[in-house]
């Protein structure tokens, strides 16, 4: 099978690897050990495989690995680390937005992309922003709580900084 | 998913050269939101996949001479972020709000959505009402085809081997024109439409000067209801006329039974929704048309 | 059991789950997230047909392919080719099909190969010659005397029932009678994590399987299939990406184990979503005929319930689920004349199994619908009707079982109604814009769910103090995301007086942990945290005794909290746990202790001593829903939901509320959109674009009202809450829709089409 050499960045690190054309970005990332990118359907129906591709949240199962030459990919791993959590991660934990946690990496990235675009979303806008990410455990309530709390927190921090 | 060859040309002409003479052995990759799952499922086995992603010149939204031109590689998110679309093509803008989900919208393209030719395609229905035309480029030249002719059968279009859909263009409707879009689905996000309706109504001095009504998911292709449009033209629109249009829509539809709904239900919804939306977009108090009493 | 919260420091606190941190940073290794060098890919060849015979199976070409390490068929199974799954079932399910195929997705052959591509090639190189038969699709037809046999032993897996009083006489005396038939659909668990896992050979010839499961005790079934003794199989579950009952019984564990044993190499399998939905077990569809009779005052004087369940192709957990349903059929009501009867019939459909609210969600929908009809016929307020029939504490259920703990049925009904008001007040904008022509109504319902089934369960856990005063809890329970590990941790920390981070959990390994049974049936806090409590208590006592010596006080005056001991009333003088441990050890106390919880096996409802029947206890709840139905499109919009349960003690309110919200969302799916659409035995809705679980945009405001009677059988007086919110939701929504359209909803899901037909004909379609 013919393979293609692809260079891209994942979480700020240069990656150079060879992939057959049919490999999806989801499969490629998992092969490279980025297991935080989850496989829930491979059809674009669930959002478990969400990554940020040049800043935009996408289903990595709907992208071929050979398509990401020179692109920048962000997974949940670089959102924050255990001793330096992103406020979204902190609030997801605090508000009980994580049950089985299988949807969490994707959900966090959709939330991040939403807040990057809209710093103070309403609950409706949050529901819209995460509507491509299925969660079977939480009923989404605590997820929305956590995102809302993060937005509020970031706003107060900003105000504080301005003063 | 079997192996295939992959090309990512930097220009449209390079892409056209790559597919020239390939017959049906290739697939064009635009947003990939349908193509990639189909490749994975083994539903299709092309020898070559040509990715248009690197062709920046196919990504644009422009207004020119009263016409809106959208490059085929424009994503649904690009459209949603465009104030031009929001202000000058409200019908399309309304329709894409319910397109799949936010993640898919970041990849799915207008061109891809049209070429897939699903009767449920969320951009096809409003674009059909907007009298859109698509530009098909090949190594030999280009032709422009009315969207209404473009869809030939279920998931079939007029595109010939060697052709790439490069642009969608439609006349910008004058501001006075009322528009309405409604997608009936089984849930509020990530839904495939059960029936969708897009319409434009041009009312001058209470008389309907022009009308366009398009339906999705009720026939093998997205469908214009020209008979109903003709009925509206030159008339004062009231609830009775709107109802008549709804019935015509139902008659013109040839829906199927599938996992989302029965053909009967879809047909009834054509009548209900067309009637309702004409009234709603014109602010007509419509008699509560009741499928129950009307013999659904 | 009654409990006073004021004396505890951690009970009642919303402590986050211990695993959320790893989950939030993407560090958790789920079933498909580990790799070994030299690992092979496993794939199964599955039947596309529901009813067939294998005329010829030829794997020779597949075996010859380069890179294929093994191809296994039924003949290659070293032990017994039966899944087993649930003790007491018919043991009718082969691991690999011998000749007869009974369901779509039945595995016929297994392949392990160097890569997925080679494995796929090998699968397509296997030739199967099928003789096809018409599948048996209808459970009622399956019970007809001349029906084709799905299983040689007959199609009836279970027939149960009981009679109390004189039902005929009851109906003869009744002022009004309701007689209605209700139906429910095949439902998919739709855990977001598809089945996956790895298996390998460990030192000493132990076969190890790492695979998400709700029940590590499945290792025994695997040993039987492999033909090895129990000590040679070790099953461990990583954190599970959702289970909801679908991962209690084995999924791919035996397939993995067979491949690892045959090749001697690590093998990985991971199902695609389609394969997962097509081959996995489902919630049983029920057909329930309810006949209810009441006197003029609204006293329920006769109840006759007849249930036919579609078992699907294999008996799996059906016999036990049949017992569950028998216990629930008469509901949370007092009635002296009761006849209940159930038949569980094999078909060639997907196999029914446990799903959240096992054997009960369907029943709540039917019974509460029939109760609404009864109230209507009596011209009585539905709440008033129910109030006249709710049993009180000390009274008995219709099964004859006396209720020894609080029965907050009226209380939860009223609290749910208030909660709904609150939910609606958060939805003002949508309600203001609502089209006036929509049909709006509110619906209510009551529910009871048992927890702590009297199966004769033995659950154990071990607690060990470390020399620095921290502790390790070991318990063989799997965590499926709803706080199973947290519950054990919180209980241990509370009893030992330690901060949460000083208690480490070691769980879900069949060889390393004492066995605590399955994570299922709202039982886990009782059955896993219960033994933890029993293991921790003697240790706490030894620590207190040591503290009493050091602080020169009486043992009963010692308080353990936050890693220190002090004398009640003088918290400033403290001794740290490390010192207590040293002192206790010096005094010869054991710092590792095994806790045991045994629920004695008891007779089931309808048996002579029915007063001991069923479950240790029940969780009671109420729910209210407000809907708007579009009479033209048939679409139902839920405007708000209010739910209330008496959870005994809310040990961790955030977890309790999370269970309610998540359960309600699943219940909404069951009510409105979820349907496997099984045709010819095949699940047509086999992906997430056709099997429609709710998205974030489908969620109405939900208000949860938690009541605490303080009376429950779990640690600190807690009652089970995993299932009840899910059980109750479809019935609340159905009752609201019925009100709105003036026709009783008698089948799920409530599709727009059915609503339109009902409006037209005045009859809910089948
Ligand atoms: S795995 Fe990509 S959307 Fe489900
Ligand atoms: S937490 Fe389990 S799917 Fe979201």
PDB file of N, CA and C in Angstrom, chain B residues 1-2 40-41 105 182-192 258-266 268-269 272-273 275-276 280 284-293 295-296, chain C residues 117 120 124 272 274 435 437-438 630-635 672-677 684-686 688-695 697-698 749-753 756-757 759-761:
ATOM      1  N   UNK B   1     -11.781   0.103   4.703  1.00  0.00           N
ATOM      2  CA  UNK B   1     -11.366   1.126   3.742  1.00  0.00           C
ATOM      3  C   UNK B   1     -10.152   0.624   2.969  1.00  0.00           C
ATOM      4  N   UNK B   2     -10.301   0.541   1.693  1.00  0.00           N
ATOM      5  CA  UNK B   2      -9.185   0.068   0.882  1.00  0.00           C
ATOM      6  C   UNK B   2      -8.245   1.223   0.583  1.00  0.00           C
ATOM      7  N   UNK B  40     -14.782   4.626   4.304  1.00  0.00           N
ATOM      8  CA  UNK B  40     -14.532   3.717   5.415  1.00  0.00           C
ATOM      9  C   UNK B  40     -15.471   2.520   5.371  1.00  0.00           C
ATOM     10  N   UNK B  41     -16.728   2.784   5.068  1.00  0.00           N
ATOM     11  CA  UNK B  41     -17.733   1.726   4.989  1.00  0.00           C
ATOM     12  C   UNK B  41     -17.467   0.747   3.859  1.00  0.00           C
ATOM     13  N   UNK B 105     -20.143  21.477  10.373  1.00  0.00           N
ATOM     14  CA  UNK B 105     -20.217  22.720   9.586  1.00  0.00           C
ATOM     15  C   UNK B 105     -18.833  23.304   9.305  1.00  0.00           C
ATOM     16  N   UNK B 182     -38.058  26.094   6.860  1.00  0.00           N
ATOM     17  CA  UNK B 182     -38.404  25.245   7.999  1.00  0.00           C
ATOM     18  C   UNK B 182     -37.896  23.835   7.755  1.00  0.00           C
ATOM     19  N   UNK B 183     -37.210  23.330   8.772  1.00  0.00           N
ATOM     20  CA  UNK B 183     -36.723  21.951   8.676  1.00  0.00           C
ATOM     21  C   UNK B 183     -37.424  21.135   9.741  1.00  0.00           C
ATOM     22  N   UNK B 184     -38.151  20.156   9.293  1.00  0.00           N
ATOM     23  CA  UNK B 184     -38.811  19.251  10.225  1.00  0.00           C
ATOM     24  C   UNK B 184     -37.879  18.057  10.399  1.00  0.00           C
ATOM     25  N   UNK B 185     -37.388  17.907  11.621  1.00  0.00           N
ATOM     26  CA  UNK B 185     -36.478  16.790  11.877  1.00  0.00           C
ATOM     27  C   UNK B 185     -36.934  16.038  13.104  1.00  0.00           C
ATOM     28  N   UNK B 186     -36.245  14.955  13.424  1.00  0.00           N
ATOM     29  CA  UNK B 186     -36.635  14.183  14.604  1.00  0.00           C
ATOM     30  C   UNK B 186     -35.951  14.666  15.869  1.00  0.00           C
ATOM     31  N   UNK B 187     -34.910  15.479  15.714  1.00  0.00           N
ATOM     32  CA  UNK B 187     -34.363  16.119  16.909  1.00  0.00           C
ATOM     33  C   UNK B 187     -33.782  17.467  16.508  1.00  0.00           C
ATOM     34  N   UNK B 188     -33.284  18.210  17.480  1.00  0.00           N
ATOM     35  CA  UNK B 188     -32.958  19.613  17.209  1.00  0.00           C
ATOM     36  C   UNK B 188     -31.546  19.865  16.707  1.00  0.00           C
ATOM     37  N   UNK B 189     -30.678  18.888  16.788  1.00  0.00           N
ATOM     38  CA  UNK B 189     -29.341  19.053  16.224  1.00  0.00           C
ATOM     39  C   UNK B 189     -28.956  17.728  15.588  1.00  0.00           C
ATOM     40  N   UNK B 190     -27.972  17.778  14.698  1.00  0.00           N
ATOM     41  CA  UNK B 190     -27.487  16.560  14.060  1.00  0.00           C
ATOM     42  C   UNK B 190     -28.655  15.750  13.501  1.00  0.00           C
ATOM     43  N   UNK B 191     -29.561  16.470  12.855  1.00  0.00           N
ATOM     44  CA  UNK B 191     -30.750  15.795  12.340  1.00  0.00           C
ATOM     45  C   UNK B 191     -30.754  15.827  10.821  1.00  0.00           C
ATOM     46  N   UNK B 192     -31.244  14.755  10.248  1.00  0.00           N
ATOM     47  CA  UNK B 192     -31.471  14.738   8.808  1.00  0.00           C
ATOM     48  C   UNK B 192     -32.945  15.062   8.619  1.00  0.00           C
ATOM     49  N   UNK B 258     -38.904   5.736   5.014  1.00  0.00           N
ATOM     50  CA  UNK B 258     -37.588   5.338   5.507  1.00  0.00           C
ATOM     51  C   UNK B 258     -37.616   5.364   7.021  1.00  0.00           C
ATOM     52  N   UNK B 259     -36.446   5.236   7.616  1.00  0.00           N
ATOM     53  CA  UNK B 259     -36.382   5.063   9.062  1.00  0.00           C
ATOM     54  C   UNK B 259     -36.862   6.310   9.797  1.00  0.00           C
ATOM     55  N   UNK B 260     -36.842   7.458   9.112  1.00  0.00           N
ATOM     56  CA  UNK B 260     -37.226   8.693   9.793  1.00  0.00           C
ATOM     57  C   UNK B 260     -38.724   8.972   9.728  1.00  0.00           C
ATOM     58  N   UNK B 261     -39.353   8.562   8.649  1.00  0.00           N
ATOM     59  CA  UNK B 261     -40.784   8.840   8.524  1.00  0.00           C
ATOM     60  C   UNK B 261     -41.370   8.032   7.378  1.00  0.00           C
ATOM     61  N   UNK B 262     -42.691   7.949   7.357  1.00  0.00           N
ATOM     62  CA  UNK B 262     -43.361   7.251   6.253  1.00  0.00           C
ATOM     63  C   UNK B 262     -43.609   8.230   5.115  1.00  0.00           C
ATOM     64  N   UNK B 263     -43.868   7.680   3.962  1.00  0.00           N
ATOM     65  CA  UNK B 263     -44.176   8.509   2.795  1.00  0.00           C
ATOM     66  C   UNK B 263     -45.452   9.313   3.049  1.00  0.00           C
ATOM     67  N   UNK B 264     -46.430   8.669   3.666  1.00  0.00           N
ATOM     68  CA  UNK B 264     -47.697   9.350   3.959  1.00  0.00           C
ATOM     69  C   UNK B 264     -47.493  10.579   4.827  1.00  0.00           C
ATOM     70  N   UNK B 265     -46.702  10.374   5.848  1.00  0.00           N
ATOM     71  CA  UNK B 265     -46.460  11.492   6.773  1.00  0.00           C
ATOM     72  C   UNK B 265     -45.766  12.625   6.033  1.00  0.00           C
ATOM     73  N   UNK B 266     -44.779  12.269   5.242  1.00  0.00           N
ATOM     74  CA  UNK B 266     -44.040  13.305   4.518  1.00  0.00           C
ATOM     75  C   UNK B 266     -44.968  14.082   3.592  1.00  0.00           C
ATOM     76  N   UNK B 268     -48.162  14.491   3.834  1.00  0.00           N
ATOM     77  CA  UNK B 268     -49.026  15.365   4.628  1.00  0.00           C
ATOM     78  C   UNK B 268     -48.273  16.612   5.082  1.00  0.00           C
ATOM     79  N   UNK B 269     -47.016  16.406   5.463  1.00  0.00           N
ATOM     80  CA  UNK B 269     -46.249  17.549   5.940  1.00  0.00           C
ATOM     81  C   UNK B 269     -45.973  18.569   4.828  1.00  0.00           C
ATOM     82  N   UNK B 272     -49.074  20.639   4.989  1.00  0.00           N
ATOM     83  CA  UNK B 272     -49.141  21.431   6.220  1.00  0.00           C
ATOM     84  C   UNK B 272     -48.114  22.560   6.198  1.00  0.00           C
ATOM     85  N   UNK B 273     -46.892  22.213   5.863  1.00  0.00           N
ATOM     86  CA  UNK B 273     -45.813  23.193   6.025  1.00  0.00           C
ATOM     87  C   UNK B 273     -45.870  24.280   4.952  1.00  0.00           C
ATOM     88  N   UNK B 275     -48.513  25.391   3.386  1.00  0.00           N
ATOM     89  CA  UNK B 275     -49.627  26.256   3.777  1.00  0.00           C
ATOM     90  C   UNK B 275     -49.221  27.160   4.935  1.00  0.00           C
ATOM     91  N   UNK B 276     -48.691  26.540   5.949  1.00  0.00           N
ATOM     92  CA  UNK B 276     -48.346  27.277   7.154  1.00  0.00           C
ATOM     93  C   UNK B 276     -47.293  28.349   6.869  1.00  0.00           C
ATOM     94  N   UNK B 280     -47.392  32.245   7.367  1.00  0.00           N
ATOM     95  CA  UNK B 280     -46.494  32.853   8.347  1.00  0.00           C
ATOM     96  C   UNK B 280     -45.634  33.940   7.723  1.00  0.00           C
ATOM     97  N   UNK B 284     -50.346  36.163   7.493  1.00  0.00           N
ATOM     98  CA  UNK B 284     -51.777  35.876   7.328  1.00  0.00           C
ATOM     99  C   UNK B 284     -52.232  34.985   8.472  1.00  0.00           C
ATOM    100  N   UNK B 285     -53.293  35.369   9.077  1.00  0.00           N
ATOM    101  CA  UNK B 285     -53.904  34.511  10.093  1.00  0.00           C
ATOM    102  C   UNK B 285     -54.440  33.292   9.353  1.00  0.00           C
ATOM    103  N   UNK B 286     -53.816  32.137   9.538  1.00  0.00           N
ATOM    104  CA  UNK B 286     -54.301  31.007   8.743  1.00  0.00           C
ATOM    105  C   UNK B 286     -55.262  30.157   9.539  1.00  0.00           C
ATOM    106  N   UNK B 287     -56.301  29.775   8.833  1.00  0.00           N
ATOM    107  CA  UNK B 287     -57.283  28.916   9.465  1.00  0.00           C
ATOM    108  C   UNK B 287     -56.524  27.695   9.956  1.00  0.00           C
ATOM    109  N   UNK B 288     -56.795  27.279  11.137  1.00  0.00           N
ATOM    110  CA  UNK B 288     -56.023  26.151  11.660  1.00  0.00           C
ATOM    111  C   UNK B 288     -56.262  24.901  10.818  1.00  0.00           C
ATOM    112  N   UNK B 289     -55.485  24.804   9.778  1.00  0.00           N
ATOM    113  CA  UNK B 289     -55.573  23.647   8.895  1.00  0.00           C
ATOM    114  C   UNK B 289     -55.228  22.426   9.702  1.00  0.00           C
ATOM    115  N   UNK B 290     -56.047  21.499   9.721  1.00  0.00           N
ATOM    116  CA  UNK B 290     -55.900  20.372  10.620  1.00  0.00           C
ATOM    117  C   UNK B 290     -55.785  19.084   9.837  1.00  0.00           C
ATOM    118  N   UNK B 291     -54.644  18.457   9.849  1.00  0.00           N
ATOM    119  CA  UNK B 291     -54.503  17.235   9.067  1.00  0.00           C
ATOM    120  C   UNK B 291     -55.549  16.215   9.484  1.00  0.00           C
ATOM    121  N   UNK B 292     -55.940  16.321  10.742  1.00  0.00           N
ATOM    122  CA  UNK B 292     -56.894  15.363  11.264  1.00  0.00           C
ATOM    123  C   UNK B 292     -58.215  15.495  10.525  1.00  0.00           C
ATOM    124  N   UNK B 293     -58.653  16.760  10.443  1.00  0.00           N
ATOM    125  CA  UNK B 293     -59.967  16.961   9.832  1.00  0.00           C
ATOM    126  C   UNK B 293     -59.861  16.883   8.321  1.00  0.00           C
ATOM    127  N   UNK B 295     -58.288  14.786   6.653  1.00  0.00           N
ATOM    128  CA  UNK B 295     -58.243  13.426   6.155  1.00  0.00           C
ATOM    129  C   UNK B 295     -56.859  12.832   5.938  1.00  0.00           C
ATOM    130  N   UNK B 296     -55.878  13.273   6.710  1.00  0.00           N
ATOM    131  CA  UNK B 296     -54.572  12.635   6.611  1.00  0.00           C
ATOM    132  C   UNK B 296     -54.704  11.170   6.981  1.00  0.00           C
TER     133      UNK B 296
ATOM    134  N   UNK C 117      -6.018  -4.417   8.174  1.00  0.00           N
ATOM    135  CA  UNK C 117      -6.265  -4.656   6.753  1.00  0.00           C
ATOM    136  C   UNK C 117      -6.224  -6.152   6.443  1.00  0.00           C
ATOM    137  N   UNK C 120      -9.242  -7.841   7.874  1.00  0.00           N
ATOM    138  CA  UNK C 120     -10.430  -7.611   7.039  1.00  0.00           C
ATOM    139  C   UNK C 120     -10.406  -8.517   5.805  1.00  0.00           C
ATOM    140  N   UNK C 124     -13.089 -11.464   4.724  1.00  0.00           N
ATOM    141  CA  UNK C 124     -13.830 -11.586   3.457  1.00  0.00           C
ATOM    142  C   UNK C 124     -13.418 -12.836   2.687  1.00  0.00           C
ATOM    143  N   UNK C 272     -16.693  -1.385  15.657  1.00  0.00           N
ATOM    144  CA  UNK C 272     -17.180  -0.126  15.109  1.00  0.00           C
ATOM    145  C   UNK C 272     -18.560   0.122  15.717  1.00  0.00           C
ATOM    146  N   UNK C 274     -21.336   0.528  14.208  1.00  0.00           N
ATOM    147  CA  UNK C 274     -22.342  -0.298  13.542  1.00  0.00           C
ATOM    148  C   UNK C 274     -22.305  -1.727  14.074  1.00  0.00           C
ATOM    149  N   UNK C 435     -46.413  29.113  19.783  1.00  0.00           N
ATOM    150  CA  UNK C 435     -47.624  29.271  18.989  1.00  0.00           C
ATOM    151  C   UNK C 435     -48.844  28.894  19.838  1.00  0.00           C
ATOM    152  N   UNK C 437     -51.551  27.848  18.975  1.00  0.00           N
ATOM    153  CA  UNK C 437     -52.338  26.710  18.496  1.00  0.00           C
ATOM    154  C   UNK C 437     -51.797  25.375  18.973  1.00  0.00           C
ATOM    155  N   UNK C 438     -50.653  25.423  19.621  1.00  0.00           N
ATOM    156  CA  UNK C 438     -50.097  24.164  20.116  1.00  0.00           C
ATOM    157  C   UNK C 438     -50.960  23.634  21.260  1.00  0.00           C
ATOM    158  N   UNK C 630     -47.699  19.956  18.514  1.00  0.00           N
ATOM    159  CA  UNK C 630     -48.165  20.644  17.321  1.00  0.00           C
ATOM    160  C   UNK C 630     -49.189  19.739  16.633  1.00  0.00           C
ATOM    161  N   UNK C 631     -50.451  20.151  16.602  1.00  0.00           N
ATOM    162  CA  UNK C 631     -51.468  19.247  16.064  1.00  0.00           C
ATOM    163  C   UNK C 631     -51.346  19.075  14.551  1.00  0.00           C
ATOM    164  N   UNK C 632     -50.557  19.904  13.916  1.00  0.00           N
ATOM    165  CA  UNK C 632     -50.420  19.774  12.466  1.00  0.00           C
ATOM    166  C   UNK C 632     -49.259  18.880  12.067  1.00  0.00           C
ATOM    167  N   UNK C 633     -48.179  18.954  12.825  1.00  0.00           N
ATOM    168  CA  UNK C 633     -47.027  18.119  12.481  1.00  0.00           C
ATOM    169  C   UNK C 633     -46.897  16.916  13.412  1.00  0.00           C
ATOM    170  N   UNK C 634     -47.584  16.969  14.526  1.00  0.00           N
ATOM    171  CA  UNK C 634     -47.472  15.890  15.493  1.00  0.00           C
ATOM    172  C   UNK C 634     -46.232  15.970  16.358  1.00  0.00           C
ATOM    173  N   UNK C 635     -45.481  17.028  16.195  1.00  0.00           N
ATOM    174  CA  UNK C 635     -44.233  17.127  16.961  1.00  0.00           C
ATOM    175  C   UNK C 635     -44.490  17.499  18.410  1.00  0.00           C
ATOM    176  N   UNK C 672     -39.341   9.645  23.147  1.00  0.00           N
ATOM    177  CA  UNK C 672     -39.633  10.374  21.914  1.00  0.00           C
ATOM    178  C   UNK C 672     -38.914   9.876  20.660  1.00  0.00           C
ATOM    179  N   UNK C 673     -37.652   9.544  20.759  1.00  0.00           N
ATOM    180  CA  UNK C 673     -36.904   9.351  19.514  1.00  0.00           C
ATOM    181  C   UNK C 673     -36.195   8.019  19.364  1.00  0.00           C
ATOM    182  N   UNK C 674     -35.916   7.334  20.458  1.00  0.00           N
ATOM    183  CA  UNK C 674     -35.060   6.155  20.341  1.00  0.00           C
ATOM    184  C   UNK C 674     -35.860   4.920  19.963  1.00  0.00           C
ATOM    185  N   UNK C 675     -35.415   4.270  18.919  1.00  0.00           N
ATOM    186  CA  UNK C 675     -36.065   3.043  18.473  1.00  0.00           C
ATOM    187  C   UNK C 675     -35.076   2.303  17.578  1.00  0.00           C
ATOM    188  N   UNK C 676     -34.792   1.060  17.907  1.00  0.00           N
ATOM    189  CA  UNK C 676     -33.842   0.304  17.090  1.00  0.00           C
ATOM    190  C   UNK C 676     -34.418  -0.012  15.717  1.00  0.00           C
ATOM    191  N   UNK C 677     -35.717   0.086  15.552  1.00  0.00           N
ATOM    192  CA  UNK C 677     -36.370  -0.250  14.287  1.00  0.00           C
ATOM    193  C   UNK C 677     -35.900  -1.615  13.790  1.00  0.00           C
ATOM    194  N   UNK C 684     -32.272  -1.752  12.241  1.00  0.00           N
ATOM    195  CA  UNK C 684     -32.079  -0.829  11.118  1.00  0.00           C
ATOM    196  C   UNK C 684     -31.401   0.455  11.572  1.00  0.00           C
ATOM    197  N   UNK C 685     -31.674   0.850  12.796  1.00  0.00           N
ATOM    198  CA  UNK C 685     -31.067   2.080  13.315  1.00  0.00           C
ATOM    199  C   UNK C 685     -29.709   1.733  13.904  1.00  0.00           C
ATOM    200  N   UNK C 686     -28.713   1.538  13.023  1.00  0.00           N
ATOM    201  CA  UNK C 686     -27.451   1.030  13.550  1.00  0.00           C
ATOM    202  C   UNK C 686     -26.327   2.056  13.532  1.00  0.00           C
ATOM    203  N   UNK C 688     -25.510   6.507  14.889  1.00  0.00           N
ATOM    204  CA  UNK C 688     -26.054   7.604  15.682  1.00  0.00           C
ATOM    205  C   UNK C 688     -26.773   8.652  14.837  1.00  0.00           C
ATOM    206  N   UNK C 689     -26.882   8.406  13.525  1.00  0.00           N
ATOM    207  CA  UNK C 689     -27.717   9.324  12.765  1.00  0.00           C
ATOM    208  C   UNK C 689     -29.114   8.736  12.586  1.00  0.00           C
ATOM    209  N   UNK C 690     -29.265   7.480  12.971  1.00  0.00           N
ATOM    210  CA  UNK C 690     -30.591   6.875  12.895  1.00  0.00           C
ATOM    211  C   UNK C 690     -31.094   6.460  14.284  1.00  0.00           C
ATOM    212  N   UNK C 691     -30.186   6.041  15.155  1.00  0.00           N
ATOM    213  CA  UNK C 691     -30.593   5.796  16.544  1.00  0.00           C
ATOM    214  C   UNK C 691     -30.409   7.121  17.286  1.00  0.00           C
ATOM    215  N   UNK C 692     -31.515   7.782  17.557  1.00  0.00           N
ATOM    216  CA  UNK C 692     -31.448   9.197  17.910  1.00  0.00           C
ATOM    217  C   UNK C 692     -31.477   9.423  19.415  1.00  0.00           C
ATOM    218  N   UNK C 693     -30.311   9.567  19.997  1.00  0.00           N
ATOM    219  CA  UNK C 693     -30.276   9.936  21.412  1.00  0.00           C
ATOM    220  C   UNK C 693     -30.320  11.467  21.489  1.00  0.00           C
ATOM    221  N   UNK C 694     -30.816  12.001  22.585  1.00  0.00           N
ATOM    222  CA  UNK C 694     -30.966  13.462  22.658  1.00  0.00           C
ATOM    223  C   UNK C 694     -29.622  14.190  22.546  1.00  0.00           C
ATOM    224  N   UNK C 695     -29.641  15.326  21.868  1.00  0.00           N
ATOM    225  CA  UNK C 695     -28.479  16.211  21.818  1.00  0.00           C
ATOM    226  C   UNK C 695     -28.697  17.331  22.843  1.00  0.00           C
ATOM    227  N   UNK C 697     -29.279  20.295  22.320  1.00  0.00           N
ATOM    228  CA  UNK C 697     -30.360  21.195  21.915  1.00  0.00           C
ATOM    229  C   UNK C 697     -31.747  20.597  22.155  1.00  0.00           C
ATOM    230  N   UNK C 698     -31.786  19.339  22.541  1.00  0.00           N
ATOM    231  CA  UNK C 698     -33.081  18.713  22.805  1.00  0.00           C
ATOM    232  C   UNK C 698     -33.479  18.781  24.270  1.00  0.00           C
ATOM    233  N   UNK C 749     -41.722   4.665  20.777  1.00  0.00           N
ATOM    234  CA  UNK C 749     -41.634   6.086  21.098  1.00  0.00           C
ATOM    235  C   UNK C 749     -42.843   6.862  20.586  1.00  0.00           C
ATOM    236  N   UNK C 750     -42.997   8.061  21.130  1.00  0.00           N
ATOM    237  CA  UNK C 750     -44.097   8.937  20.741  1.00  0.00           C
ATOM    238  C   UNK C 750     -43.645   9.696  19.494  1.00  0.00           C
ATOM    239  N   UNK C 751     -43.902   9.129  18.330  1.00  0.00           N
ATOM    240  CA  UNK C 751     -43.437   9.792  17.099  1.00  0.00           C
ATOM    241  C   UNK C 751     -44.495  10.774  16.615  1.00  0.00           C
ATOM    242  N   UNK C 752     -44.076  11.773  15.850  1.00  0.00           N
ATOM    243  CA  UNK C 752     -45.044  12.726  15.298  1.00  0.00           C
ATOM    244  C   UNK C 752     -46.139  12.010  14.492  1.00  0.00           C
ATOM    245  N   UNK C 753     -45.750  10.967  13.786  1.00  0.00           N
ATOM    246  CA  UNK C 753     -46.747  10.258  12.974  1.00  0.00           C
ATOM    247  C   UNK C 753     -47.825   9.624  13.826  1.00  0.00           C
ATOM    248  N   UNK C 756     -50.264  12.177  15.004  1.00  0.00           N
ATOM    249  CA  UNK C 756     -51.238  12.589  13.992  1.00  0.00           C
ATOM    250  C   UNK C 756     -52.323  11.537  13.801  1.00  0.00           C
ATOM    251  N   UNK C 757     -51.905  10.290  13.741  1.00  0.00           N
ATOM    252  CA  UNK C 757     -52.906   9.230  13.591  1.00  0.00           C
ATOM    253  C   UNK C 757     -53.855   9.241  14.781  1.00  0.00           C
ATOM    254  N   UNK C 759     -54.673  11.755  16.649  1.00  0.00           N
ATOM    255  CA  UNK C 759     -55.573  12.904  16.573  1.00  0.00           C
ATOM    256  C   UNK C 759     -56.682  12.652  15.553  1.00  0.00           C
ATOM    257  N   UNK C 760     -56.335  11.953  14.486  1.00  0.00           N
ATOM    258  CA  UNK C 760     -57.321  11.711  13.443  1.00  0.00           C
ATOM    259  C   UNK C 760     -58.335  10.656  13.863  1.00  0.00           C
ATOM    260  N   UNK C 761     -57.812   9.580  14.453  1.00  0.00           N
ATOM    261  CA  UNK C 761     -58.693   8.435  14.685  1.00  0.00           C
ATOM    262  C   UNK C 761     -59.214   8.357  16.118  1.00  0.00           C
TER     263      UNK C 761
END
